[in-house]
PDB file of C-alpha atoms and ligand atoms in Angstrom:
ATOM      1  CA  UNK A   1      32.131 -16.478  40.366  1.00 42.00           C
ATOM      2  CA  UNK A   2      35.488 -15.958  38.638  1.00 43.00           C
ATOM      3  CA  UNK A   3      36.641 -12.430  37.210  1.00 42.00           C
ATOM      4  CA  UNK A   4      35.838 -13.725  33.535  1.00 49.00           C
ATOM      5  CA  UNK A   5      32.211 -14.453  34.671  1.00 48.00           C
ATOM      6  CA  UNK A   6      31.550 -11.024  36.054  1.00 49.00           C
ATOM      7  CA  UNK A   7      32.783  -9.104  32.592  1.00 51.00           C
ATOM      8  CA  UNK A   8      30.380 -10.910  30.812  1.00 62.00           C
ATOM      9  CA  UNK A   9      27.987  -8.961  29.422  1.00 60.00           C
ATOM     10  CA  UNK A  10      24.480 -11.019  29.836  1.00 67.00           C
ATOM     11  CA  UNK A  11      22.282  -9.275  27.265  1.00 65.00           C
ATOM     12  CA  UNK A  12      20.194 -11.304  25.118  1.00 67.00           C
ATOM     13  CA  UNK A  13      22.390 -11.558  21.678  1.00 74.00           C
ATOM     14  CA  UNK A  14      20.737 -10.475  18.727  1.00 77.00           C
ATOM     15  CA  UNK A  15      19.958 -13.046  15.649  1.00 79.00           C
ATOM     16  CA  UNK A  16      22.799 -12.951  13.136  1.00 86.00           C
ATOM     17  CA  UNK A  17      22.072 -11.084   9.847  1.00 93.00           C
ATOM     18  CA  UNK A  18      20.379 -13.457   7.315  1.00 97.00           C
ATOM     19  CA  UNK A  19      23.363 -14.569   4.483  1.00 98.00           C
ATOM     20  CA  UNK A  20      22.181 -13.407   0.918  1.00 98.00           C
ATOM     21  CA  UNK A  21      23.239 -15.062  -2.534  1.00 98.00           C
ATOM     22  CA  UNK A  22      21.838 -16.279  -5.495  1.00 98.00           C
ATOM     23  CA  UNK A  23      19.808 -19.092  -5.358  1.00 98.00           C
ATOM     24  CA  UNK A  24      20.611 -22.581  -6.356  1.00 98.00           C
ATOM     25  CA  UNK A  25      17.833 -25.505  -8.348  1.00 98.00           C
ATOM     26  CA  UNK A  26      18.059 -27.092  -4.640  1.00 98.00           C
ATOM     27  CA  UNK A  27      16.631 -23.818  -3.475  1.00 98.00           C
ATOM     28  CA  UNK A  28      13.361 -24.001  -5.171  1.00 98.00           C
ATOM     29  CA  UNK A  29      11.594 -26.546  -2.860  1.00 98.00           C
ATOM     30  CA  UNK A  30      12.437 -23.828   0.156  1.00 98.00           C
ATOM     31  CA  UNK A  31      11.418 -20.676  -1.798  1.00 98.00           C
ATOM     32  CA  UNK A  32       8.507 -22.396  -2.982  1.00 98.00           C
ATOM     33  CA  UNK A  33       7.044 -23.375   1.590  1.00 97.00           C
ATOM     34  CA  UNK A  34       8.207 -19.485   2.120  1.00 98.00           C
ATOM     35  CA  UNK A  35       6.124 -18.169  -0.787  1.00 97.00           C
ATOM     36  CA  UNK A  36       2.941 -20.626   0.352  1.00 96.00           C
ATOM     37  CA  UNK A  37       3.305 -19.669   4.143  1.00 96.00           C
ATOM     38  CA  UNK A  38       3.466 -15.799   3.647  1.00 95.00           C
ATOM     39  CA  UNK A  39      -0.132 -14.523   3.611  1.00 92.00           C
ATOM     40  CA  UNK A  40      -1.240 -12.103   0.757  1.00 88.00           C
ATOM     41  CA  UNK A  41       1.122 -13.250  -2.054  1.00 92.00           C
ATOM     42  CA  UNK A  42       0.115 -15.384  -4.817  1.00 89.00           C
ATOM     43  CA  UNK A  43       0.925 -19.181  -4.535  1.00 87.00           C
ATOM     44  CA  UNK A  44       3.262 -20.676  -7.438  1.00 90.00           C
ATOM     45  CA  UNK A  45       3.644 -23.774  -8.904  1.00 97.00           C
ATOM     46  CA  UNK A  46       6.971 -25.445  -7.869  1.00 98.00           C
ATOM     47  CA  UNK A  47       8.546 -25.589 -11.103  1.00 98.00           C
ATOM     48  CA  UNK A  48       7.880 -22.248 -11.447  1.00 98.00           C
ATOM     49  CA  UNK A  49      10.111 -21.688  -8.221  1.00 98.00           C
ATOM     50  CA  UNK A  50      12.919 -24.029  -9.621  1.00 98.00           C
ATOM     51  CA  UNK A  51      13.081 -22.053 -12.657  1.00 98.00           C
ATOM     52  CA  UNK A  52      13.498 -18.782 -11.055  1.00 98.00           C
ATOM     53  CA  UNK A  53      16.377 -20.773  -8.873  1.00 98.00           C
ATOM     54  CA  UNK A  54      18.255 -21.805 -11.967  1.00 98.00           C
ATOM     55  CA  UNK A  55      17.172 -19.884 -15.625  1.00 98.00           C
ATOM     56  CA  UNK A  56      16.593 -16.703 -13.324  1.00 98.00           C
ATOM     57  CA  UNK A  57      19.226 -17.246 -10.607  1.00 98.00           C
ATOM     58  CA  UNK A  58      21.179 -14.113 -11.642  1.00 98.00           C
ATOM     59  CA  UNK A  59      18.416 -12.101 -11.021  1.00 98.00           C
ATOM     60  CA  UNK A  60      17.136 -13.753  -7.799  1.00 99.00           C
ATOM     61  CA  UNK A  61      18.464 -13.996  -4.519  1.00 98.00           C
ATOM     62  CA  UNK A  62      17.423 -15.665  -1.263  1.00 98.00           C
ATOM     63  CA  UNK A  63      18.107 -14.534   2.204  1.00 98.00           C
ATOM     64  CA  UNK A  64      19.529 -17.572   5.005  1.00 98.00           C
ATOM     65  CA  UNK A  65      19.681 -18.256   8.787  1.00 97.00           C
ATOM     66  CA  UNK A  66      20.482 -20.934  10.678  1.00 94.00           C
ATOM     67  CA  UNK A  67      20.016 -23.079   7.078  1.00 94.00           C
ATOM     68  CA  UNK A  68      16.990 -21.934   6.799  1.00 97.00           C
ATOM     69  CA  UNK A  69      15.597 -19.349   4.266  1.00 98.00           C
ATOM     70  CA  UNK A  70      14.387 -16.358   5.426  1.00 98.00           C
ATOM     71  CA  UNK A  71      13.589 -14.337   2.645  1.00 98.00           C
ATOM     72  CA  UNK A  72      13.272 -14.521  -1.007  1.00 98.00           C
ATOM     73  CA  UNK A  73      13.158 -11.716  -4.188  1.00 98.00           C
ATOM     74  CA  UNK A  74      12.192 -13.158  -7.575  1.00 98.00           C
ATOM     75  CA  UNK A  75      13.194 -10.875 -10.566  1.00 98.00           C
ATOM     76  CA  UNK A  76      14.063 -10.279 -13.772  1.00 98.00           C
ATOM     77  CA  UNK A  77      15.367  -8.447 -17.054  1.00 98.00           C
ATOM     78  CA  UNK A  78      12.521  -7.992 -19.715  1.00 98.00           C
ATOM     79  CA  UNK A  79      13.930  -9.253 -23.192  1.00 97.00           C
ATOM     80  CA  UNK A  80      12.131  -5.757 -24.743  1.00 98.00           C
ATOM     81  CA  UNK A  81      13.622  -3.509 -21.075  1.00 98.00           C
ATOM     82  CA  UNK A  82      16.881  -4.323 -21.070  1.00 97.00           C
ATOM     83  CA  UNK A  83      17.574  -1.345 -18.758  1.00 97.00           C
ATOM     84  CA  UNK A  84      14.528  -2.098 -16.164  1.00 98.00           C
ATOM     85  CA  UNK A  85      14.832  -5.170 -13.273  1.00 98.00           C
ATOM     86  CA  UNK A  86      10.988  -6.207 -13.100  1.00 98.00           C
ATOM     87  CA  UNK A  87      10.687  -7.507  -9.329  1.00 98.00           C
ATOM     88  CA  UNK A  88       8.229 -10.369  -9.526  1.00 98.00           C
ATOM     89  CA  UNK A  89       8.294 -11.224  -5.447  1.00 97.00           C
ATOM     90  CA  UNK A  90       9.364 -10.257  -2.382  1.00 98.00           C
ATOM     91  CA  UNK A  91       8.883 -12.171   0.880  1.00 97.00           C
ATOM     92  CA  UNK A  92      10.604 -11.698   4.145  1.00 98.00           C
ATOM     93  CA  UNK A  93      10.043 -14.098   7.350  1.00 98.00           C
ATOM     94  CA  UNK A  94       7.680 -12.523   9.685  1.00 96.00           C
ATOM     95  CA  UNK A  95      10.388 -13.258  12.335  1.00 95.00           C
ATOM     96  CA  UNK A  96      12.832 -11.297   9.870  1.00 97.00           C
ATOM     97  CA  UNK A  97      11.035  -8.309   9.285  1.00 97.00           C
ATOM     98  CA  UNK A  98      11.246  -4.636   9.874  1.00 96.00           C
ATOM     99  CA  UNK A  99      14.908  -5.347   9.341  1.00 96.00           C
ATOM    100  CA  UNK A 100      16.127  -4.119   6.331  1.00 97.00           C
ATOM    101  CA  UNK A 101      16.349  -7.567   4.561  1.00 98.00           C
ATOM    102  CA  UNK A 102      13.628  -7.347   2.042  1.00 98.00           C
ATOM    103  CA  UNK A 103      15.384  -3.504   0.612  1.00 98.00           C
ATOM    104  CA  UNK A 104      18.538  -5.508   1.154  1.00 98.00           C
ATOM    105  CA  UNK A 105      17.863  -8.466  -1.297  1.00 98.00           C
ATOM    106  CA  UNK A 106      16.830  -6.186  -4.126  1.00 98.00           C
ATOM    107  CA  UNK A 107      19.557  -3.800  -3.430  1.00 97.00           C
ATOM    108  CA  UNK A 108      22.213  -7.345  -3.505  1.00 98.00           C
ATOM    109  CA  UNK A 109      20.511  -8.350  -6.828  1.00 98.00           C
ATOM    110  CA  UNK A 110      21.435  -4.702  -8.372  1.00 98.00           C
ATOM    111  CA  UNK A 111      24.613  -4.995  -7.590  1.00 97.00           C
ATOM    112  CA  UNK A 112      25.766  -7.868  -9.284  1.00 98.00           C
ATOM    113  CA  UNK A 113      27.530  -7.999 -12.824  1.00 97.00           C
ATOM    114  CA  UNK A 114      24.258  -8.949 -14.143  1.00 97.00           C
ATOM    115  CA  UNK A 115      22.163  -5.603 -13.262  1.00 97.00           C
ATOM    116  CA  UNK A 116      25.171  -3.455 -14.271  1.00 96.00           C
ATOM    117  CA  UNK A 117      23.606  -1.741 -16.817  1.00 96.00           C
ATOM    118  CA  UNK A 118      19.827  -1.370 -15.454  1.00 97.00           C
ATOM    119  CA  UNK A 119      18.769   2.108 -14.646  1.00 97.00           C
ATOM    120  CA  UNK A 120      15.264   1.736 -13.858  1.00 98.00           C
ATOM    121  CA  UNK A 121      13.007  -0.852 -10.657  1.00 98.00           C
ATOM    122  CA  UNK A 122      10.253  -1.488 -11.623  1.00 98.00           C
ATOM    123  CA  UNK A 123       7.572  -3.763  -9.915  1.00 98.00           C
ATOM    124  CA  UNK A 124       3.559  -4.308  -9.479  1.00 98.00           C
ATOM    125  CA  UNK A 125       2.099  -3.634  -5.960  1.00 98.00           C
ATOM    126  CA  UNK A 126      -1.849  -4.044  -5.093  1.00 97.00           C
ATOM    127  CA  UNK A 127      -3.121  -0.880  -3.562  1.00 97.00           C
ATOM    128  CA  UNK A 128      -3.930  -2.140   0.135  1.00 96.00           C
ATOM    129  CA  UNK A 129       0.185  -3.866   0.315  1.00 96.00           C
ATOM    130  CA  UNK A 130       1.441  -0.834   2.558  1.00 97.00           C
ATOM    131  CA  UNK A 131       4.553  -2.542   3.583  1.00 97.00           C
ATOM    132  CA  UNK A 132       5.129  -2.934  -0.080  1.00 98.00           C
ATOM    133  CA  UNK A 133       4.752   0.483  -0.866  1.00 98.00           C
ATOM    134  CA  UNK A 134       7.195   1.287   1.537  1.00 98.00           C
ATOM    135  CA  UNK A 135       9.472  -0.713   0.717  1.00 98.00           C
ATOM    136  CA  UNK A 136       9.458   0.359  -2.874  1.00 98.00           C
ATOM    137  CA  UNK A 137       9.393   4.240  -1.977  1.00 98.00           C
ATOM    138  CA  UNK A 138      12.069   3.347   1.052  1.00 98.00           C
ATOM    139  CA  UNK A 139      14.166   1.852  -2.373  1.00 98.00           C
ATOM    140  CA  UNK A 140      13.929   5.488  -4.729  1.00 97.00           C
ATOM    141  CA  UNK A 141      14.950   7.249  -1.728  1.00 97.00           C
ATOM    142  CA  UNK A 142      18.312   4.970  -1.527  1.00 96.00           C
ATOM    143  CA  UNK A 143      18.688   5.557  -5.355  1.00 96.00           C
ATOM    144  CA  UNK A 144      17.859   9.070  -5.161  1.00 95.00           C
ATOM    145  CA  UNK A 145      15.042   8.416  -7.672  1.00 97.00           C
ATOM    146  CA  UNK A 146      11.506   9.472  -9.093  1.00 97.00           C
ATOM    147  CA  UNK A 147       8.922   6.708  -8.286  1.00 98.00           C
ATOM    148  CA  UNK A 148       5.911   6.798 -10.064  1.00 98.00           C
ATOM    149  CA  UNK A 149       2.681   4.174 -10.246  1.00 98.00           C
ATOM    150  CA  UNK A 150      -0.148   3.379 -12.851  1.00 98.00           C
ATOM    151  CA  UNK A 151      -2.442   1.359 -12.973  1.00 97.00           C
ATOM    152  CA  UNK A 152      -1.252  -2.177 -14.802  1.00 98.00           C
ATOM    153  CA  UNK A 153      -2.982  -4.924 -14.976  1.00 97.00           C
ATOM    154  CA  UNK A 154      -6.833  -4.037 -14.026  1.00 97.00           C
ATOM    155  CA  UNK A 155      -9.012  -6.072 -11.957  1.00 97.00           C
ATOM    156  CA  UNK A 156     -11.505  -6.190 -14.397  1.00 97.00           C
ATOM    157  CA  UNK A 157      -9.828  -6.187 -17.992  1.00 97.00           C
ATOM    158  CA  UNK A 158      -7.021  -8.634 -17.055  1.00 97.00           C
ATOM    159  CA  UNK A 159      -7.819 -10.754 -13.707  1.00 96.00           C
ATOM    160  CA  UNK A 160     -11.537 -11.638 -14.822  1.00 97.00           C
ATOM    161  CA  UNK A 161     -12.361  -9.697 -11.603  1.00 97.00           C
ATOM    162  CA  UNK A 162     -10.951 -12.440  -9.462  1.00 95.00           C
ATOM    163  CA  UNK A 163      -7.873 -10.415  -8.336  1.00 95.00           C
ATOM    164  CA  UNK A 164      -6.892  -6.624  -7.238  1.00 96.00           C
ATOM    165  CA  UNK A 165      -5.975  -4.003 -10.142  1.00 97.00           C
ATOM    166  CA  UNK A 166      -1.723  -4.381  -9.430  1.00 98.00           C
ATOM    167  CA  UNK A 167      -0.046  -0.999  -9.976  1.00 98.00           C
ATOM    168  CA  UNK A 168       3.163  -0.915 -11.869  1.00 98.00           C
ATOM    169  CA  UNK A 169       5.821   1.198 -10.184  1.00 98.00           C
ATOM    170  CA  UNK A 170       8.446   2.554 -12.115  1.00 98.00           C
ATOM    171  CA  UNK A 171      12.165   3.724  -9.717  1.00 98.00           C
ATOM    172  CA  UNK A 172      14.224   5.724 -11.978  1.00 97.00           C
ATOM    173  CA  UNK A 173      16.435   6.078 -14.189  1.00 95.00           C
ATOM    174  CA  UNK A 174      18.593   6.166 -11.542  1.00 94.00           C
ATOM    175  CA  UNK A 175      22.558   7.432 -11.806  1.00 87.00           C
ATOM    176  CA  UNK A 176      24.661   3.953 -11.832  1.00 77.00           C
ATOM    177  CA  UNK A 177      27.826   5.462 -10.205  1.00 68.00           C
ATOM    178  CA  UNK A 178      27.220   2.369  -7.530  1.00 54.00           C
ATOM    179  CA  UNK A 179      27.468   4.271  -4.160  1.00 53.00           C
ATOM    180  CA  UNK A 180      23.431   3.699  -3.832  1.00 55.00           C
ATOM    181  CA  UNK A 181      23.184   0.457  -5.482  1.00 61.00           C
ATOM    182  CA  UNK A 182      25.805  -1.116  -3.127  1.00 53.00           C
ATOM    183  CA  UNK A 183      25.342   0.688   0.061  1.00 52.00           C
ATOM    184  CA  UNK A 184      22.968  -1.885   1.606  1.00 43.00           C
ATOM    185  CA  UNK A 185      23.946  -4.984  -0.332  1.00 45.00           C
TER     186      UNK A 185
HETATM  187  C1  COA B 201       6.932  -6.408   2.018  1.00 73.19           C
HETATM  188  C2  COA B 201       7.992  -7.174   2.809  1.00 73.19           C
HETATM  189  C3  COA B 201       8.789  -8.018   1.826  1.00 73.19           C
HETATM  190  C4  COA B 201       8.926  -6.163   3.528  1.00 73.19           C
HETATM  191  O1  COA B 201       9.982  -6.902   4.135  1.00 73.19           O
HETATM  192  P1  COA B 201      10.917  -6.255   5.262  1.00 73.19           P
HETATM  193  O2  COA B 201      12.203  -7.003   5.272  1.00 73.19           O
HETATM  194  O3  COA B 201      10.184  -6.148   6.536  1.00 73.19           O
HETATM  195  O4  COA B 201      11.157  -4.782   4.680  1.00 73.19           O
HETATM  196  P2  COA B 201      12.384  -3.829   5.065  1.00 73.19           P
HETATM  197  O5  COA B 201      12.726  -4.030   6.515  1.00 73.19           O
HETATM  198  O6  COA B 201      13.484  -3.975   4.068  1.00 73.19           O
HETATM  199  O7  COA B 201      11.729  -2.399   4.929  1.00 73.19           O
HETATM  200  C5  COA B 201      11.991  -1.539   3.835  1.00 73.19           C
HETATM  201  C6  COA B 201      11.284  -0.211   4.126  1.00 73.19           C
HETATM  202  O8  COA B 201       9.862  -0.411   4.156  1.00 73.19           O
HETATM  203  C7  COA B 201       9.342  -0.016   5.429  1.00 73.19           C
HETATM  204  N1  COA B 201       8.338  -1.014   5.826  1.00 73.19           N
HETATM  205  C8  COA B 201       8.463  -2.359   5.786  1.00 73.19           C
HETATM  206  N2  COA B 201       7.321  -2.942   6.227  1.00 73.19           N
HETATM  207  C9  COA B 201       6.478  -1.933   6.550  1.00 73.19           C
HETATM  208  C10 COA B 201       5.153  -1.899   7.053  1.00 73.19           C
HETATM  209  N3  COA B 201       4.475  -3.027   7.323  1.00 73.19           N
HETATM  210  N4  COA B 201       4.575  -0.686   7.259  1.00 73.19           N
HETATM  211  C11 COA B 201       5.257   0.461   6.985  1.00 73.19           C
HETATM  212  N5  COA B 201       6.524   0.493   6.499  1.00 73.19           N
HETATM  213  C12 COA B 201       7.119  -0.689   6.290  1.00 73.19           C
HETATM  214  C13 COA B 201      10.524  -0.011   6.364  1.00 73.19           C
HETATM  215  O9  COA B 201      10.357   0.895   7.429  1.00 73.19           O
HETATM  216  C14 COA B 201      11.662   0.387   5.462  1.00 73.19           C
HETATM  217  O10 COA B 201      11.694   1.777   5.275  1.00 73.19           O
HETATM  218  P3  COA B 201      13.023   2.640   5.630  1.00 73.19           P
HETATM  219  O11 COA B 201      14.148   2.024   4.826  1.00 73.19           O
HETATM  220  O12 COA B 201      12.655   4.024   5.194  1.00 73.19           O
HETATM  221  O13 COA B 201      13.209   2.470   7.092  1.00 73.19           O
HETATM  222  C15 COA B 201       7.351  -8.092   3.904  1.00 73.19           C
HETATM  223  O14 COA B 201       6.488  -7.323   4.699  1.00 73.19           O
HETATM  224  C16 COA B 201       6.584  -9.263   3.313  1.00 73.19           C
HETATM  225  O15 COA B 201       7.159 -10.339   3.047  1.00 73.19           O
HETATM  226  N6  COA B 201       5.242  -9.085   3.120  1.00 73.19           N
HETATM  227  C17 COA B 201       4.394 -10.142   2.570  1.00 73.19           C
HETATM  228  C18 COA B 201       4.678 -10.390   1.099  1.00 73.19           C
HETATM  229  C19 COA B 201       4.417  -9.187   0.233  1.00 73.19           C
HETATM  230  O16 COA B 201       3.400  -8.512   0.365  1.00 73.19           O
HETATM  231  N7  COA B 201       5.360  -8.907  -0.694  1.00 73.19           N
HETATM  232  C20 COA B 201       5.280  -7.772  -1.596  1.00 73.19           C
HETATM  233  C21 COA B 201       4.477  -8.051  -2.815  1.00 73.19           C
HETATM  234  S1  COA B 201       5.281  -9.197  -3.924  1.00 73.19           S
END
């Protein structure tokens, strides 16, 4: 065994971090296989995917490793909220979780040029999604904000009874002096 051998240190290395950035049209095939493969979100169309990776790329962002994509967050500025980034999904690996990365996407999307001037998160979350609700309490606490929920759109008045009442969350208004906003992008 030479000397270089025997200061090796033999621990298992960990995974690298998963890249983030905005995602590109030749994204949306990808997104779409992670959004169909994680259990207990709603399946989209395709095209729907590809426009979120081109008309909405500013306000997405995808998580990579090893060229292959990891984790996703779709969102975006309501024309009539021009202060509020509405997260539409969220979807981490289940080899990537418990990580960080899902807060760490929505944190990389506020930081950008694009979310410069919102002040207020705001999302929908079914009541049984416990990781989701901590995630989206684990995100206030990084902005230092007031998170409240109401009910949004109601089992039976908008989903025909075919889907869970989804509670809108509101984060904010939170103080844009960036510390928060860019400590975990
Ligand atoms: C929800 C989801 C995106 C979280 O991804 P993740 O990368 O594991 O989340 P993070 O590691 O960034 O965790 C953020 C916070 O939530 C907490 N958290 C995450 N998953 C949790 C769970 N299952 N139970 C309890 N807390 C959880 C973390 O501890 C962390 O809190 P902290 O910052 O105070 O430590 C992931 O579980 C997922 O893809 N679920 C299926 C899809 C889904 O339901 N999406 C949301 C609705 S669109």
């Amino acid at each position: 065994m030479t000397l270089a051998a025997l200061g090796r240190d033999t621990r298992p290395e960990s995974p690298p971090l998963p890249a983030i950035r905005a995602p590109r049209r030749e994204d949306g095939a990808a997104v779409w296989q992670l959004v169909a493969d994680t259990a207990g979100l709603d399946d989209n169309s395709m095209y729907c995917n590809l426009l979120q990776c081109s008309h909405f790329a500013a306000t997405c962002a995808l998580a990579e490793r090893g060229g292959a994509v990891v984790g996703w967050v779709s969102g975006y500025i309501p024309p009539e909220h021009p202060r509020t980034y509405f997260v539409w999904q969220v979807c981490v690996a289940a080899e990537a979780r418990g990580q960080g990365l899902a807060k760490r996407l929505i944190q990389a999307v506020l930081a950008r040029p694009a979310c410069a001037g919102i002040e207020t998160v705001q999302s929908t979350i079914t009541r049984d999604n416990a990781a989701s609700w901590a995630l989206f309490g684990a995100i206030a606490e990084t902005l230092d904000a007031e998170m409240i929920r109401a009910p949004h759109f109601r089992r039976a008045d908008h989903f025909a009874g075919r889907h869970e009442t989804e509670f809108l969350v509101t984060i904010g208004p939170f103080a844009r002096d960036g510390r928060a906003v860019r400590s975990a992008a």
